[in-house]
């Protein structure tokens, strides 16, 4: 009986001694893979929590305004409609990928180029809401690399309203009739 127990112990010991180096090698392999993937990930750009919002003159590319904005900040374009003489507001959100997305438009009277109901395009269907004192259009998928705008000469008085309370009157930056574009540049950090 002792001989049988000794033989079983010998086989178990052999297997354990064989498995320990194998398991150690397996663990070392996984540690090496994990370390190399962390190094690879660290060489790819990550992004800070903000980017640079700019207003540029279209023809020259000259930057006439810039400021830092956190990702997902709202920028509201406020203007007076040339026909209705009533305010219109468009909310834009800045995204981590650099796109500027039109999220919502609000107005209280119908006029030229203002929607009168939901719109359908190849990429989205807008939501048109009638609220107590205004109409609201929600844009689920209306994003741009840049937003073009011709600054109003007489009535529009285009203004950018930022979440921190800053108001930027575009006529203070460029004459009426100027063609400008809004950009958002996220900051890569390595």
Tab-separated table of C-alpha atoms in Angstrom:
chain	number	residue	atom	x	y	z
A	1	UNK	CA	0.000	0.000	0.000
A	2	UNK	CA	2.831	2.375	0.832
A	3	UNK	CA	4.340	1.593	-2.524
A	4	UNK	CA	1.094	2.604	-4.269
A	5	UNK	CA	0.873	5.845	-2.271
A	6	UNK	CA	4.518	6.620	-3.061
A	7	UNK	CA	3.903	6.030	-6.766
A	8	UNK	CA	0.795	8.263	-6.748
A	9	UNK	CA	2.707	10.978	-4.877
A	10	UNK	CA	5.538	10.723	-7.406
A	11	UNK	CA	3.119	11.205	-10.334
A	12	UNK	CA	1.339	14.104	-8.608
A	13	UNK	CA	4.654	15.728	-7.699
A	14	UNK	CA	5.899	15.302	-11.282
A	15	UNK	CA	2.752	16.902	-12.681
A	16	UNK	CA	2.859	19.764	-10.179
A	17	UNK	CA	6.544	20.388	-10.882
A	18	UNK	CA	5.808	20.329	-14.610
A	19	UNK	CA	2.765	22.608	-14.322
A	20	UNK	CA	4.368	25.295	-12.130
A	21	UNK	CA	6.926	26.416	-14.760
A	22	UNK	CA	4.261	26.168	-17.463
A	23	UNK	CA	1.862	28.343	-15.457
A	24	UNK	CA	4.674	30.788	-14.671
A	25	UNK	CA	5.451	31.043	-18.384
A	26	UNK	CA	1.777	31.578	-19.167
A	27	UNK	CA	1.480	34.350	-16.550
A	28	UNK	CA	4.666	36.005	-17.845
A	29	UNK	CA	3.257	35.939	-21.379
A	30	UNK	CA	-0.001	37.623	-20.322
A	31	UNK	CA	1.873	40.255	-18.302
A	32	UNK	CA	4.056	41.022	-21.332
A	33	UNK	CA	1.016	41.311	-23.602
A	34	UNK	CA	-0.768	43.616	-21.156
A	35	UNK	CA	2.310	45.847	-20.772
A	36	UNK	CA	2.808	46.120	-24.520
A	37	UNK	CA	-0.865	46.987	-25.122
A	38	UNK	CA	-0.655	49.705	-22.441
A	39	UNK	CA	2.425	51.120	-24.184
A	40	UNK	CA	0.627	51.034	-27.533
A	41	UNK	CA	-2.394	52.760	-26.046
A	42	UNK	CA	-0.242	55.466	-24.498
A	43	UNK	CA	1.263	56.378	-27.899
A	44	UNK	CA	-2.177	57.076	-29.350
A	45	UNK	CA	-3.458	60.613	-28.785
A	46	UNK	CA	-5.905	61.128	-25.992
A	47	UNK	CA	-7.895	64.312	-25.640
A	48	UNK	CA	-8.076	66.942	-22.984
A	49	UNK	CA	-11.479	68.043	-21.784
A	50	UNK	CA	-11.676	71.076	-24.069
A	51	UNK	CA	-10.842	72.495	-27.446
A	52	UNK	CA	-10.508	75.799	-29.263
A	53	UNK	CA	-13.617	77.414	-30.765
A	54	UNK	CA	-12.784	79.852	-33.586
A	55	UNK	CA	-14.553	82.313	-35.847
A	56	UNK	CA	-12.639	82.885	-39.102
A	57	UNK	CA	-13.116	85.138	-42.097
A	58	UNK	CA	-13.833	82.855	-45.031
A	59	UNK	CA	-11.733	84.537	-47.734
A	60	UNK	CA	-8.544	85.146	-45.767
A	61	UNK	CA	-8.841	82.442	-43.094
A	62	UNK	CA	-7.995	85.101	-40.503
A	63	UNK	CA	-9.076	84.126	-36.997
A	64	UNK	CA	-11.194	86.997	-35.664
A	65	UNK	CA	-12.248	85.309	-32.424
A	66	UNK	CA	-11.194	82.279	-30.420
A	67	UNK	CA	-11.778	80.854	-26.979
A	68	UNK	CA	-11.492	77.588	-25.115
A	69	UNK	CA	-14.646	75.501	-24.685
A	70	UNK	CA	-15.205	72.237	-22.828
A	71	UNK	CA	-16.512	69.331	-24.911
A	72	UNK	CA	-20.286	69.217	-25.255
A	73	UNK	CA	-20.583	72.946	-24.539
A	74	UNK	CA	-23.499	74.789	-26.075
A	75	UNK	CA	-23.009	77.833	-28.270
A	76	UNK	CA	-26.217	79.666	-29.186
A	77	UNK	CA	-26.464	81.693	-32.385
A	78	UNK	CA	-29.006	84.452	-31.713
A	79	UNK	CA	-30.307	86.683	-34.510
A	80	UNK	CA	-33.324	88.668	-35.650
A	81	UNK	CA	-35.159	87.187	-38.644
A	82	UNK	CA	-35.105	89.580	-41.602
A	83	UNK	CA	-38.795	89.087	-42.496
A	84	UNK	CA	-40.576	88.495	-39.189
A	85	UNK	CA	-38.287	90.862	-37.243
A	86	UNK	CA	-38.521	88.292	-34.415
A	87	UNK	CA	-35.677	86.499	-32.582
A	88	UNK	CA	-34.396	83.105	-33.690
A	89	UNK	CA	-31.976	80.987	-31.669
A	90	UNK	CA	-29.961	77.990	-32.823
A	91	UNK	CA	-28.127	75.844	-30.246
A	92	UNK	CA	-24.905	74.167	-31.379
A	93	UNK	CA	-22.880	71.614	-29.434
A	94	UNK	CA	-19.123	71.149	-29.827
A	95	UNK	CA	-17.955	67.539	-29.934
A	96	UNK	CA	-14.742	65.720	-29.040
A	97	UNK	CA	-14.228	64.809	-32.730
A	98	UNK	CA	-14.210	68.496	-33.721
A	99	UNK	CA	-17.683	68.568	-35.232
A	100	UNK	CA	-20.196	71.275	-34.422
A	101	UNK	CA	-23.723	69.883	-34.234
A	102	UNK	CA	-26.938	71.853	-34.627
A	103	UNK	CA	-29.080	70.566	-31.780
A	104	UNK	CA	-32.111	72.828	-31.644
A	105	UNK	CA	-33.735	75.925	-33.176
A	106	UNK	CA	-36.325	78.137	-31.473
A	107	UNK	CA	-38.529	80.871	-32.957
A	108	UNK	CA	-41.969	82.345	-32.280
A	109	UNK	CA	-43.238	83.262	-35.760
A	110	UNK	CA	-43.035	81.607	-39.178
A	111	UNK	CA	-40.896	83.281	-41.826
A	112	UNK	CA	-38.783	82.607	-44.900
A	113	UNK	CA	-36.447	79.595	-44.481
A	114	UNK	CA	-37.899	78.677	-41.087
A	115	UNK	CA	-39.431	75.197	-40.852
A	116	UNK	CA	-43.200	74.802	-40.511
A	117	UNK	CA	-43.066	71.156	-39.451
A	118	UNK	CA	-40.726	68.172	-39.260
A	119	UNK	CA	-38.168	67.899	-42.056
A	120	UNK	CA	-36.865	64.651	-43.537
A	121	UNK	CA	-33.416	64.345	-45.120
A	122	UNK	CA	-31.317	61.345	-46.111
A	123	UNK	CA	-29.742	61.227	-42.636
A	124	UNK	CA	-32.374	62.483	-40.222
A	125	UNK	CA	-35.939	63.393	-39.413
A	126	UNK	CA	-36.277	66.513	-37.296
A	127	UNK	CA	-38.712	66.831	-34.425
A	128	UNK	CA	-41.034	69.846	-34.572
A	129	UNK	CA	-42.609	70.922	-31.274
A	130	UNK	CA	-45.180	73.600	-30.549
A	131	UNK	CA	-44.539	74.987	-27.077
A	132	UNK	CA	-46.353	77.678	-25.066
A	133	UNK	CA	-44.731	80.730	-26.627
A	134	UNK	CA	-42.515	79.374	-29.412
A	135	UNK	CA	-41.752	76.612	-31.898
A	136	UNK	CA	-38.835	74.264	-31.350
A	137	UNK	CA	-37.050	72.113	-33.924
A	138	UNK	CA	-34.779	69.340	-32.635
A	139	UNK	CA	-32.039	68.042	-34.952
A	140	UNK	CA	-30.923	64.519	-34.022
A	141	UNK	CA	-28.095	64.270	-36.568
A	142	UNK	CA	-27.092	67.638	-38.075
A	143	UNK	CA	-23.305	67.949	-37.604
A	144	UNK	CA	-20.728	69.981	-39.510
A	145	UNK	CA	-16.957	70.284	-39.777
A	146	UNK	CA	-17.528	74.056	-39.881
A	147	UNK	CA	-20.576	76.306	-39.746
A	148	UNK	CA	-20.744	79.017	-42.456
A	149	UNK	CA	-22.563	82.288	-41.830
A	150	UNK	CA	-22.960	85.599	-43.622
A	151	UNK	CA	-23.115	88.324	-40.985
A	152	UNK	CA	-26.330	90.318	-41.301
A	153	UNK	CA	-25.965	93.913	-42.500
A	154	UNK	CA	-29.160	95.545	-41.279
A	155	UNK	CA	-31.512	93.544	-39.067
A	156	UNK	CA	-29.989	90.195	-38.039
A	157	UNK	CA	-27.410	91.451	-35.497
A	158	UNK	CA	-25.921	87.934	-35.142
A	159	UNK	CA	-24.594	87.116	-31.679
A	160	UNK	CA	-22.945	84.071	-30.183
A	161	UNK	CA	-24.047	83.295	-26.633
A	162	UNK	CA	-21.823	81.059	-24.523
A	163	UNK	CA	-22.850	79.051	-21.464
A	164	UNK	CA	-20.671	81.140	-19.151
A	165	UNK	CA	-22.669	84.267	-20.066
A	166	UNK	CA	-20.259	85.731	-22.633
A	167	UNK	CA	-22.024	87.352	-25.607
A	168	UNK	CA	-20.136	87.972	-28.831
A	169	UNK	CA	-21.671	90.398	-31.325
A	170	UNK	CA	-20.352	89.406	-34.752
A	171	UNK	CA	-20.733	92.953	-36.137
A	172	UNK	CA	-18.084	93.973	-33.586
A	173	UNK	CA	-15.635	91.590	-35.294
A	174	UNK	CA	-16.364	92.066	-38.992
A	175	UNK	CA	-18.542	94.301	-41.180
A	176	UNK	CA	-22.071	93.284	-42.164
A	177	UNK	CA	-22.074	91.056	-45.227
A	178	UNK	CA	-18.813	89.325	-44.223
A	179	UNK	CA	-18.747	85.579	-44.704
A	180	UNK	CA	-17.413	83.773	-41.618
A	181	UNK	CA	-17.086	80.176	-40.454
A	182	UNK	CA	-17.112	78.641	-36.979
A	183	UNK	CA	-14.632	75.850	-36.173
A	184	UNK	CA	-13.892	73.686	-33.154
A	185	UNK	CA	-10.467	72.070	-32.656
A	186	UNK	CA	-10.106	69.436	-29.908
A	187	UNK	CA	-6.664	69.300	-28.275
A	188	UNK	CA	-4.716	66.042	-28.559
A	189	UNK	CA	-2.330	65.313	-25.699
A	190	UNK	CA	0.355	62.640	-25.731
